[in-house]
C-alpha positions as protocol buffer text, in pm:
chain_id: "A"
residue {
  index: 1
  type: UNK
  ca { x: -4388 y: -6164 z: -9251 }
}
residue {
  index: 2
  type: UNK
  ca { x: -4604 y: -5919 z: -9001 }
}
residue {
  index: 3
  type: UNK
  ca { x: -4793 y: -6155 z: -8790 }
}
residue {
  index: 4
  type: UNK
  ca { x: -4904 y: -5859 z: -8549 }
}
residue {
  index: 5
  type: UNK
  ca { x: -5011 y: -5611 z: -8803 }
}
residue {
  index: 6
  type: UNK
  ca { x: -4970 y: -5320 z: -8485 }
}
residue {
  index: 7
  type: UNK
  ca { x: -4606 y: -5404 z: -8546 }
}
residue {
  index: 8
  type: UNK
  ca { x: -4560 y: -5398 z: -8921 }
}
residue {
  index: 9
  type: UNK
  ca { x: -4407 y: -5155 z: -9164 }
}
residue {
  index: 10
  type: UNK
  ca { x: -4777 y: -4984 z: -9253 }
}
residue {
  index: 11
  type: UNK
  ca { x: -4827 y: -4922 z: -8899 }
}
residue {
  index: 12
  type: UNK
  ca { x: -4444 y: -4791 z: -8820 }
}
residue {
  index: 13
  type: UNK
  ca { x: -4511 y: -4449 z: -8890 }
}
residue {
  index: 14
  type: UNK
  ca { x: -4872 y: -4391 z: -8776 }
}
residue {
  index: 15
  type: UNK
  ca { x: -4657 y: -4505 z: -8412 }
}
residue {
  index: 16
  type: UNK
  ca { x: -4466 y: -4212 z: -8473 }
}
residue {
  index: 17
  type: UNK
  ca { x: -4672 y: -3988 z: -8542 }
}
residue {
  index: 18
  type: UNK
  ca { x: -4927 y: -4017 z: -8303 }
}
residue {
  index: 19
  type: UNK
  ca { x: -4632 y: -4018 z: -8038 }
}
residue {
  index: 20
  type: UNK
  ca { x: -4515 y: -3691 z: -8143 }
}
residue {
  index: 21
  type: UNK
  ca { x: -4830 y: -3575 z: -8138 }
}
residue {
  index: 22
  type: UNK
  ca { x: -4896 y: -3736 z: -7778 }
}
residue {
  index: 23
  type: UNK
  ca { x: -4536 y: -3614 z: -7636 }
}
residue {
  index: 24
  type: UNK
  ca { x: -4573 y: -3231 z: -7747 }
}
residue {
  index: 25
  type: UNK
  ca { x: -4972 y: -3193 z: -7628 }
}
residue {
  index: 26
  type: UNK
  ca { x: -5031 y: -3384 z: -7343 }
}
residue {
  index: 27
  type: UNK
  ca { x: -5176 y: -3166 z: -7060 }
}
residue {
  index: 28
  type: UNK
  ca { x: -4934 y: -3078 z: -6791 }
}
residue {
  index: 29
  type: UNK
  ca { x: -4926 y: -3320 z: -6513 }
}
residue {
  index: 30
  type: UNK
  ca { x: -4653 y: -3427 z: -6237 }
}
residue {
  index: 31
  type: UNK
  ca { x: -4504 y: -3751 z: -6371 }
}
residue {
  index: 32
  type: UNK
  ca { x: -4265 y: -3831 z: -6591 }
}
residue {
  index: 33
  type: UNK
  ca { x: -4314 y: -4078 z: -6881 }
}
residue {
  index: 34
  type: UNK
  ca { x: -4067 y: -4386 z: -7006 }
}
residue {
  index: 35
  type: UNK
  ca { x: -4096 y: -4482 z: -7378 }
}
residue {
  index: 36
  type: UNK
  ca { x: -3912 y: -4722 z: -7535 }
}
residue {
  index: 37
  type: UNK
  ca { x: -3707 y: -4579 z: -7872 }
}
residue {
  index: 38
  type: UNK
  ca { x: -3619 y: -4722 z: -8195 }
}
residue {
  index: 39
  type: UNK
  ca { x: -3284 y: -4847 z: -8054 }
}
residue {
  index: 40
  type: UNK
  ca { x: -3479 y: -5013 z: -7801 }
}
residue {
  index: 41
  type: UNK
  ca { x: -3376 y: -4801 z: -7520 }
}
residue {
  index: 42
  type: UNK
  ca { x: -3629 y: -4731 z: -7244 }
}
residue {
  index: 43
  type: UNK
  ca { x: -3611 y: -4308 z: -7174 }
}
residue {
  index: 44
  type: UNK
  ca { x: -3743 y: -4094 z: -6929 }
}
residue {
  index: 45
  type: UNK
  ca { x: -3941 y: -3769 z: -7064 }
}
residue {
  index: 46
  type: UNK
  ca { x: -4154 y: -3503 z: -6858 }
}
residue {
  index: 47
  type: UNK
  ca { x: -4477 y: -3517 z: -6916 }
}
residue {
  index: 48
  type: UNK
  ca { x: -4545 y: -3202 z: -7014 }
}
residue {
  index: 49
  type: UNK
  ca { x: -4253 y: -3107 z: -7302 }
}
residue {
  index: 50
  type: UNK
  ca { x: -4273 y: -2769 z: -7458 }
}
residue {
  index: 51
  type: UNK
  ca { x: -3895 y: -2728 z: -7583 }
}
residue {
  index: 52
  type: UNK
  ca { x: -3729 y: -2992 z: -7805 }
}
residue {
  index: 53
  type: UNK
  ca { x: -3443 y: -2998 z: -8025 }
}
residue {
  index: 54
  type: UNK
  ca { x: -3459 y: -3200 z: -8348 }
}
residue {
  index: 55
  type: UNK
  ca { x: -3161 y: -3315 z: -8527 }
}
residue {
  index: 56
  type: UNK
  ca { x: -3351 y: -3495 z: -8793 }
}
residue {
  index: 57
  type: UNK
  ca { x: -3540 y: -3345 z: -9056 }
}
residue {
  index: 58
  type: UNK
  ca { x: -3780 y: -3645 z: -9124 }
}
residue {
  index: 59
  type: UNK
  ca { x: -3916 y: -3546 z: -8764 }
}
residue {
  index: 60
  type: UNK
  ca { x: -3922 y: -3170 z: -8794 }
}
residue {
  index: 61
  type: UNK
  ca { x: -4142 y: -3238 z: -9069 }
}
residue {
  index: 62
  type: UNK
  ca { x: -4366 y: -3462 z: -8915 }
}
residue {
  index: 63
  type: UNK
  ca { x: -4377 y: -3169 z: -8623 }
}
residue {
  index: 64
  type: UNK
  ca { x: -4451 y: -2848 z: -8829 }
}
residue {
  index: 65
  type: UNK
  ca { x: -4745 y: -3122 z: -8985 }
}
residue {
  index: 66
  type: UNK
  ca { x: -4882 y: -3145 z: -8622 }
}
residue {
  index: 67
  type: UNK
  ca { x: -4878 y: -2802 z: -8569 }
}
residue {
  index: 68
  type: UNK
  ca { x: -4609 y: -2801 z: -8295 }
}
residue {
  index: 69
  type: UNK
  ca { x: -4328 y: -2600 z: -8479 }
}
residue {
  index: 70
  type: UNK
  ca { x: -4378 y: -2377 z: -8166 }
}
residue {
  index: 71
  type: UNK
  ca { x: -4196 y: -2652 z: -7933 }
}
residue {
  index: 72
  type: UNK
  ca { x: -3906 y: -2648 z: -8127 }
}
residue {
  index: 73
  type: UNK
  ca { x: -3653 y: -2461 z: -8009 }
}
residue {
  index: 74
  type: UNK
  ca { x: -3371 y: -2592 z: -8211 }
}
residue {
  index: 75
  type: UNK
  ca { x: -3293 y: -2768 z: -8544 }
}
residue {
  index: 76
  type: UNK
  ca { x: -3027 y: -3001 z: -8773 }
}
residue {
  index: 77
  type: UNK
  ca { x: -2795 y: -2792 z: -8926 }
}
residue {
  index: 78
  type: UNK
  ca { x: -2871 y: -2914 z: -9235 }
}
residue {
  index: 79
  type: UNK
  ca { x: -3256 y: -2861 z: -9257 }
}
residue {
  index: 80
  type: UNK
  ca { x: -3262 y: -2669 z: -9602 }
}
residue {
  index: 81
  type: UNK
  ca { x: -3050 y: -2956 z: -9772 }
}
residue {
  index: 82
  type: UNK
  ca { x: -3228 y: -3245 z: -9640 }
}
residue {
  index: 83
  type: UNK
  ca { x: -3591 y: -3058 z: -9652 }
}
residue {
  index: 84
  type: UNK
  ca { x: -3532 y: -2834 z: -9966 }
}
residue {
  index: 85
  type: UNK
  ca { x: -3513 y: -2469 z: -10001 }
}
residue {
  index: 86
  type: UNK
  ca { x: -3891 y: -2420 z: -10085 }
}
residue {
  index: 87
  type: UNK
  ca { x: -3951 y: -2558 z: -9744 }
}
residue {
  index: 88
  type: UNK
  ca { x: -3871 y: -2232 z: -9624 }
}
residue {
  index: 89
  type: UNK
  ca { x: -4238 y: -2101 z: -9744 }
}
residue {
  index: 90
  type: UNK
  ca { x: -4403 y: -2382 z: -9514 }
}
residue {
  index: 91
  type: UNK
  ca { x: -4227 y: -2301 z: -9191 }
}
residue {
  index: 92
  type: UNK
  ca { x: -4085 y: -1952 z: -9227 }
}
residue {
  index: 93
  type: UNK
  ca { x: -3978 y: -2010 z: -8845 }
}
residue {
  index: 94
  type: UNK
  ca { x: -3685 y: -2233 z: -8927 }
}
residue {
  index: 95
  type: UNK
  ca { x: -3471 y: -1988 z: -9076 }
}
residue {
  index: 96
  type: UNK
  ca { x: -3386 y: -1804 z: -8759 }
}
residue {
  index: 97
  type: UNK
  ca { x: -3377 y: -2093 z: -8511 }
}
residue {
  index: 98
  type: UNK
  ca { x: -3087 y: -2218 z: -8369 }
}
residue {
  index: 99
  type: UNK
  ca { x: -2912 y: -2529 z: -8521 }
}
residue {
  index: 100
  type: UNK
  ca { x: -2711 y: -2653 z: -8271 }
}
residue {
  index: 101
  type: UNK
  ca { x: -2611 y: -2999 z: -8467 }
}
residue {
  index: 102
  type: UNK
  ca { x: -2695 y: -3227 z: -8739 }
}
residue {
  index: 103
  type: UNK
  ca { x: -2769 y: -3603 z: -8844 }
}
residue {
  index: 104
  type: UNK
  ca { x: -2417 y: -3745 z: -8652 }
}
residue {
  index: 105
  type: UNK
  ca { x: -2276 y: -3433 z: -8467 }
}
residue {
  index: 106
  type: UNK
  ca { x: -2382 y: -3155 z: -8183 }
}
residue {
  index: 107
  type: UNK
  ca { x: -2248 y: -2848 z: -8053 }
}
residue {
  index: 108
  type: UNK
  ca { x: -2301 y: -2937 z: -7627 }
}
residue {
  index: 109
  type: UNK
  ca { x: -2278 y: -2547 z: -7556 }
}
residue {
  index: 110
  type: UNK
  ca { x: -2505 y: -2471 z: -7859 }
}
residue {
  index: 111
  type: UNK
  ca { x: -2725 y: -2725 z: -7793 }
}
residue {
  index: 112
  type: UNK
  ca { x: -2741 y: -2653 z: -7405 }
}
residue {
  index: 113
  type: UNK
  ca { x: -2838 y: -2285 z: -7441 }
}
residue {
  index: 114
  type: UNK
  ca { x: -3168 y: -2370 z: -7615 }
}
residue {
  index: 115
  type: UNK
  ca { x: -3240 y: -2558 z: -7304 }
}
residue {
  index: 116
  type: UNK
  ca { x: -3452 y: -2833 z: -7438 }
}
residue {
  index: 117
  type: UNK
  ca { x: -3632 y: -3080 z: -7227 }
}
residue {
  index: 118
  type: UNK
  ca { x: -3650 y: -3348 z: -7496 }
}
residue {
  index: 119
  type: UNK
  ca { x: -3396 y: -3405 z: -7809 }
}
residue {
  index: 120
  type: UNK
  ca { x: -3486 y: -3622 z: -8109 }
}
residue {
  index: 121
  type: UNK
  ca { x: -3229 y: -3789 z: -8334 }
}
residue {
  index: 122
  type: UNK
  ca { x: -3181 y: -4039 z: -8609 }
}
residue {
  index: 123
  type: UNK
  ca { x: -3178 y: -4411 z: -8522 }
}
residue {
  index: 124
  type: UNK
  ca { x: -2818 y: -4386 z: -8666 }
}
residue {
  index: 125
  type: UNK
  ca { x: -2653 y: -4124 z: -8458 }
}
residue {
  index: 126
  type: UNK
  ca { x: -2369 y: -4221 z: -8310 }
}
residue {
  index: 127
  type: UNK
  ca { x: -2404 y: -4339 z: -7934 }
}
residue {
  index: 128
  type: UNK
  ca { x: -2143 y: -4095 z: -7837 }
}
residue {
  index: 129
  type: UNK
  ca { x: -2358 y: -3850 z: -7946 }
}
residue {
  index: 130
  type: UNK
  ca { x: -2664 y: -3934 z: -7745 }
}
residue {
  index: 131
  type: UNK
  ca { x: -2415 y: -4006 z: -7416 }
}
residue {
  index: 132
  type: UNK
  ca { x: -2281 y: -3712 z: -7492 }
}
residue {
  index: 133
  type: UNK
  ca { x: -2631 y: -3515 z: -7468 }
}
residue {
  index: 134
  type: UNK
  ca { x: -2766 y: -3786 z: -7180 }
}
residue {
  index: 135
  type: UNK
  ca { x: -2497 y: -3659 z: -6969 }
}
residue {
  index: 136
  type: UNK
  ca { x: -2655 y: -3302 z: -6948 }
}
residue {
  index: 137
  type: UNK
  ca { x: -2925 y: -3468 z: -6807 }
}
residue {
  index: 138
  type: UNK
  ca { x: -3123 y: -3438 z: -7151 }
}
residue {
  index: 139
  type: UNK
  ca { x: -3354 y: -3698 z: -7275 }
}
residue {
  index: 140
  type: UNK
  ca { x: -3274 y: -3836 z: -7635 }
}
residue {
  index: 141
  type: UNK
  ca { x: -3494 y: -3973 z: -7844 }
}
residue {
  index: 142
  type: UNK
  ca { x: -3386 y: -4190 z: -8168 }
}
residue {
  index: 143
  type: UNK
  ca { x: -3666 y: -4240 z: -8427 }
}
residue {
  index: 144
  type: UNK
  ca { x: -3616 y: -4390 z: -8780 }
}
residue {
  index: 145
  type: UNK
  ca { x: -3847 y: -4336 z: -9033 }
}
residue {
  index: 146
  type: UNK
  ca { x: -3758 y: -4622 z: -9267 }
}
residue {
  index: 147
  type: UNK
  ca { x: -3795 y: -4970 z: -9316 }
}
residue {
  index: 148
  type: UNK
  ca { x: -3440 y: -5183 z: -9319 }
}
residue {
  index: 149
  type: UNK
  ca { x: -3319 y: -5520 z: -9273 }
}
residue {
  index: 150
  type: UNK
  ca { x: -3202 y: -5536 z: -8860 }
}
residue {
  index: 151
  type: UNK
  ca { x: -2814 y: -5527 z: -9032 }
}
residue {
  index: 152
  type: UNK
  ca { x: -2859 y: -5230 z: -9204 }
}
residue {
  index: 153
  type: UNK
  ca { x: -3111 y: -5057 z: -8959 }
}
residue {
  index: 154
  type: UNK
  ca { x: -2873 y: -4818 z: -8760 }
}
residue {
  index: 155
  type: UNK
  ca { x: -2674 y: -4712 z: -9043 }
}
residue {
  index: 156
  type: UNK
  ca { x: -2655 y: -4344 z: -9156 }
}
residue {
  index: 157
  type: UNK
  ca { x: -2583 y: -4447 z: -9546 }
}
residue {
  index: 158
  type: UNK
  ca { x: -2745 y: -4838 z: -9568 }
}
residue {
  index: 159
  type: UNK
  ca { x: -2733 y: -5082 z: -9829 }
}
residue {
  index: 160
  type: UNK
  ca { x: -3111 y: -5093 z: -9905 }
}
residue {
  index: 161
  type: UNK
  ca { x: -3314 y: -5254 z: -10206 }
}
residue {
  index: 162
  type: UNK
  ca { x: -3501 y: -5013 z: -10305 }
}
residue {
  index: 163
  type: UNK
  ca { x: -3447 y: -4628 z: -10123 }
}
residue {
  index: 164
  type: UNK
  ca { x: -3808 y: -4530 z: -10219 }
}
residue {
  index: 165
  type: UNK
  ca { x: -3946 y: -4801 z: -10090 }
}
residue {
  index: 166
  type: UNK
  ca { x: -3797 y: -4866 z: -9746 }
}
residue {
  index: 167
  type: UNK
  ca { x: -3993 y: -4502 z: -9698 }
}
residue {
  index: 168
  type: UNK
  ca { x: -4286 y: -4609 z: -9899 }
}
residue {
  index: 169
  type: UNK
  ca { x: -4339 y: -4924 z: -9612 }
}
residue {
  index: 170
  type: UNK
  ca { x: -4321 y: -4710 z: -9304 }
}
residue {
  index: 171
  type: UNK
  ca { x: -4600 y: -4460 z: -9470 }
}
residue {
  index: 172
  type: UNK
  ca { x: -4817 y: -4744 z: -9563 }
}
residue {
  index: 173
  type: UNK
  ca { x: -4823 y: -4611 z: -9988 }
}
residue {
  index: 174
  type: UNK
  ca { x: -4902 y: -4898 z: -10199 }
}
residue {
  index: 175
  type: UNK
  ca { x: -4878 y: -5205 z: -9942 }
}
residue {
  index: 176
  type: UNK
  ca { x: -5230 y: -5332 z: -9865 }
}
């Protein structure tokens, strides 16, 4: 189905990671970047980022994996459901940082007064949502860490074959 194998499910993730890794350690330098997002929309980021929100677990985890816990200066609301309570004991951090939203909502004031330079959602937050934060002048990015057919893609509760799976494909576990 893949004929580019740099664009395939295995590879989908490996993408992400290595530009969250890229985004919050990249030397300072005097330009700004444009990426394009998993909604397809080109956005402007500094260069140099060292404060970003995340209102999606899937990325805070991939972040506190990299190390980079110490950019984040704000969380989803609903980190300890989606994560699980014993994830507490791998970044003890989270439990006093601000959570100024979650998977389809944000507080603007909250949200404003952790002044981030960079906030990440889910591919399925609502476009008001990311207008809403755009307007401040914030960049958003949307990142989806699972594998969907393009009609249920930017849904927040899809109609998927197999759950396990659609995650399985993006992390490259048991597809050659």
């Amino acid at each position: 189905m893949f004929k580019n194998k740099l664009f395939s499910p295995r590879y989908h993730i490996l993408h992400i990671t290595v530009f969250l890794f890229l985004l919050i350690n990249s030397p300072s330098s005097y330009a700004a970047r444009h990426i394009i997002d998993q909604l397809g929309r080109s956005v402007e980021i500094p260069d140099n980022v060292n404060r970003v929100v995340v209102l999606q677990h899937q990325t805070l985890n991939i972040l506190n994996q990299l190390d980079a816990l110490n950019k984040v200066v704000g969380i989803q609301r609903s980190w300890k459901k989606q994560l699980g309570e014993g994830y507490i004991r791998l970044a003890p951090s989270l439990v006093t940082m601000p959570t100024p939203g979650d998977l389809t909502q944000v507080n603007i004031e909250s949200l404003l007064a952790t002044r981030p330079q960079v906030v990440f959602v889910a591919n399925y937050a609502p476009a008001e949502m990311i207008k809403q934060i755009e307007s401040e002048g914030i960049p958003v990015i949307a990142i989806s860490l699972r594998h969907a057919p393009n009609s249920e893609r930017n849904k927040l509760n899809p109609t998927l074959k197999d759950d396990e799976s659609a995650y399985d494909q993006n992390f490259g576990i048991g597809h050659p």
